[in-house]
Steps between C-alpha positions, in 0.01 A plus 500: 500500500196731502239462772168343386234759420138485623209568265137518617241481223168351389525212252307623194555223245711191435665516155668160513517216750688170477282235666804278569731744677266778612714757310273794425509825305243747634396865497443676831361837610718669762263800522703723270216660310397200291851405380538119507835339587632163384600241761650155431575200720338209683175671601356169613135532601472875444158597365388799296368770735721407795727756665855364507806601701785377278869477581743491210717706265445755227655427163458562131400259223641578151158451338248580777682778688500560877364218715503371857627145563311351797698283744211452742173665586222514755134580445364810667122532516385829347389770745313746277146463366632519144767235569251267669256536210778419249625208711159334544395560139812338355356145498719398794203379707262261326151651493609865500530687172537878445126577543457304823829644631361847436181422697689346794748789527221757463330334799797439736763750380852463645375232743410263213793260539463491881133404456581219255775375732316524837127475425425410135132437582458878499547493121133399474417865578641597159219535241493202263714268716310193618609233751643277225729766352597621851606147602694459174691825559581406862626156396708641214658759735600230751639277226696789354658572841594136552642470149705815564672326795586205279615740227735682734646170616546374143645827372849387598481199267343680201182293483242652266176655620278234342696218667490675839121525464483128416713405801262697720190341340648153548626532857323807645641602838750211485667648186808646667549187712488271192735725303751512787489137608385290202575704186522195273131432562436807284640331188263205539191682625487851347442549126763732354775410748752256362795346680734785402282768665446281808877437511572874491256553787653208693846650459376836626346342813821309577432139388839331431612426144547129581177457700339159419161677466654724233649205312174299512304804380755540218459136395123538486541823304726326245236229454225760476698682228532168316120448510459853358716381208273197453691229689316273745825404674875563482773234497664511844849590371362792299294625797804491731714681246226767442461550877877536561515765227192682635591490869883521481542237773688167526370201304507287819262739677258490202506116499433487875213748472350312205496186717324689780250649255420153359424383856235774546141408398456814288863533393611313188472146360803307366429213261703298251358530146625397152741762365314697227835596340618137465430276199164314525538157660845583644378451855682814617331680786519836671403616850209741447415765762142630497311763692229301680192628304658410165598150611149438636342631179719287271431183698131580518458589130668180382286298743175672395563445127570131570183481717285640217656271236485181707167550682218251430226763448428661162246782475514487119468120474241546221787580261679168560284315243361787291465468121760764412419520127140579587591739781746694282250517213242651740767744618586606142132572431476703820820705453498515120860374471683167484778419747844413363632151594727623783214715635274194507766314695520789750119505546490124563794523742345782706171313538645154573817579702456652845804729461612616154710776344429677170788707363592672174587835347278777361271419205505125574141483624540469879203732555264313268609169656416633848160621378435152354591328829263730691213451248524119518530492882195726532304283258541214749377721786845550654570791734788691335714762678730730301793700637821679404779662703420859392186709459567562130553130427182410691297754297641354177409146611145613584459665156632187328274248675194716568521390864609675818874490575690644795856541619643204690523718813132594482400142416673371815372797707835573656467658845722745692823313571475307173300192604238384249131450581510196268751222568517125546243506783264731306559435129363702209153401375622401156524192280750670268742782590665677203792737567630715213844672485634222723863598426438779755413263786776509760558220750305654792191593295497171305509310829201695636310442176561126464422446868150641436415263210260234626586128470373373166479846344707574189767773481605640162800737499537706183809708423797569277802327653739698276410826674689629801440301818293648785608815683484305828712196587485180296424408139193291558379460141844387378536257793157348425610450137838345590580174313418190705245684714152367571297790355373446142531796262429613144712760321322680216744579217292568186455871427155563351469675163334811641778538760767456228387835355597677825852642514478488881430122502749424221780691672424350841557153352811618312649640824413179687680298230810724523438691175499881486157663463394651167495877558421635152195469280256416780216725616495373861870453591759781483858574605618859563879478487683711761841389632534760778321377815388844625366592157327160482328579832378838372389347169308226688301771682433690177383183323274387788351835599475679162576307182293185562190693623529729196539222240292216647249692715599306815465650848855540645386414852249221437623334178879552486739333744875560514683180603867522600762230566606674824398761755820707508678705236400766245267256319388324821150506650598750773615780267239428232216519752602854593518608134175322404315652796609847383372420151173322591395638843687828544451732799206736444346776712225350713618138444559341841843344554703346783878491512637186667873441506625562148156442340199722440158337485218669309137418425508312168838336563548139391645311800597150607519326839856386577443261791245242608273662758243255635336771714388720209188468290247216521757219468835679506677706235793329337836578350436600138138617540451804275252784537429870457500766774140625516506719812748676727383646833761718679274540808444129566847435355371230272546407136254271317589260218253325269672169417478287186257282694265801534561519874551834675793477743595778744861577600597720793776743400740303723445191281589660168833318477287193416413673171715581198405663174411255223528700177813288457545164677768234479423208270500271804217704655294488178447123510139392471395835355410576140498846341387630160852639448840455666808718458828334601835681537775249409834663583856387566482648854274202590756254352492248788119487493463454124380143465273320258219416743499863623448641148254220414292578811495873411387438141230249604342764728378692191164435335538731199823694485868474609755782473863429594729799566877456519801344334519208258798370700293485822212333313740239359637431848147447639406255225828301527518473883322205653428551871795371701433243770188366665358631822581295810181297541443133579129480411572304180699228682246485782221444244710229333560332840877552474561706815572219749872412530 
């Protein structure tokens, strides 16, 4: 076997980097008269401008030619003025860009790096560098050094650069100690590290395969995965079976560890609940296992709803003996329209019942009913608060009612860590709280919201129960509407004449009833037939980026939204985002961009937040928030996003894995949003995802225009398939008082 070769070179640019594994393709300058060489391998933590001493082997790639495969590397600080200038100007150190690097190196020459290392206060001698910038540079240099140590340690277990940075930010100088001694803490405490990554690290640092800590961490991971799929708990037998499969250990060990975990205050909760799969009234039960926060939230939410319904106070008591004929006549004069009978019933219910649900499909008058409720409540001097789960839905609610509306998160003033400023001890100043798009409320957010409604105040939840359930765990709206429950509800079913003329509304109701949509002869609903999935993906991009803007005059970034059943595959959100970005926001000379992992971010990009981050923005930035990149600063290593809520939010470059492009998003992620036009690829590659409520949700996101792209067979499958199985939640039986054995 040939001896490893050594290559010393300056890292000039990173062509590709996989954020998960650290695998990188890069171009380096070995000082051979400007000729750049290709290197590939796990260049974890290497930054453009650094001098690298790489050990590895030369080889040849059939497509890309000669390249060097890196087995390991060390960083060598540059020793020449030119090298130092290139190194400092690369954006490696926050606060130093090419111009400032030039000034510093002009002042200190080859001693520049020694000065920054030993006595950074001297930087103030450089023209244009004040104390603030000097302190920033010194801090960034120290952090970079400390992160490098963590990087070197993590190199052996292929942890990505961004995760290594996060570990350091979370634990600081204790990083290596935590990684060595308590690696499973990482899965619970560091965003971006799941159990599988923590398990790989644990294996590398010598933690035994059958360690109880490993098994307990695996059980919690299995439950966490279940909550990501919408379940509030898992039946014990299913959890044990999932954990045995995941961990490859004996069932007996898993059972023992589950018992130990249940005995820990912050471990898990075991509770007997009625079996959701059994026939109603059968009395069959199942042992449910919850992560503690979800059990607390479910208990609390059921208790709070009961408290509101049964409390003696009523802040809208004036409506108990109102003359409804007179009140509704006044309302008709004020709004210029009569309410239909079921709308009248909904208005009366909202103003006389302390918790009520209004549901129904598009075109059935939910919006006008809500406006009527607000008008009447205001006429009696009531304090009305309006909210929705997303910024877009809140804006729509504000336009509809002529009153201010906010997101639920902003209404509750969520603080870093996720606690709300308003809760049971400090309730909202409101006599009536109206929440639109309530199908999006997950268990944790619904609990925070209901907790903040004052005793005697009324809560009206408005939403379409036939849409997909929330992205987060639970199906709160459906549980509140469960037969035999205590919460009164009205379902609007009559489609108004004006709405009947809309192909979008007509087809939404056809899909919901299990009938195929009409795809010919309409001027607002189209099907482009393409059976090949890859071709369907390309056609989707062409339709969204070129054909619709040309024919309908819609802006492809602002007005057109591609909605996909899944993230992966040739017609999935991942691939389509890359193609749509090329079509809508291509690379241009002078347009700032930042490569992060496999993505490139540019000014003008449409992006979405992919995790709840309570520390960002005024009241947190939440999974599904959409915005546009408005600025990108390579010196301060910061990217700025203007969100749908008109808030500017800054992201350090190390946080960019919290953002994904949003030219195409999954249908799940589109809930609560409305767009002038939606384009939906419906292909056989998404076969398992093709379900009626998925297609219905996609179609109901459109205000004016729907274009489906794909095969008639896939469309038929989506219309025929009713969603299989309920989520594991016991909120409905808790509300009905049926949880006690």
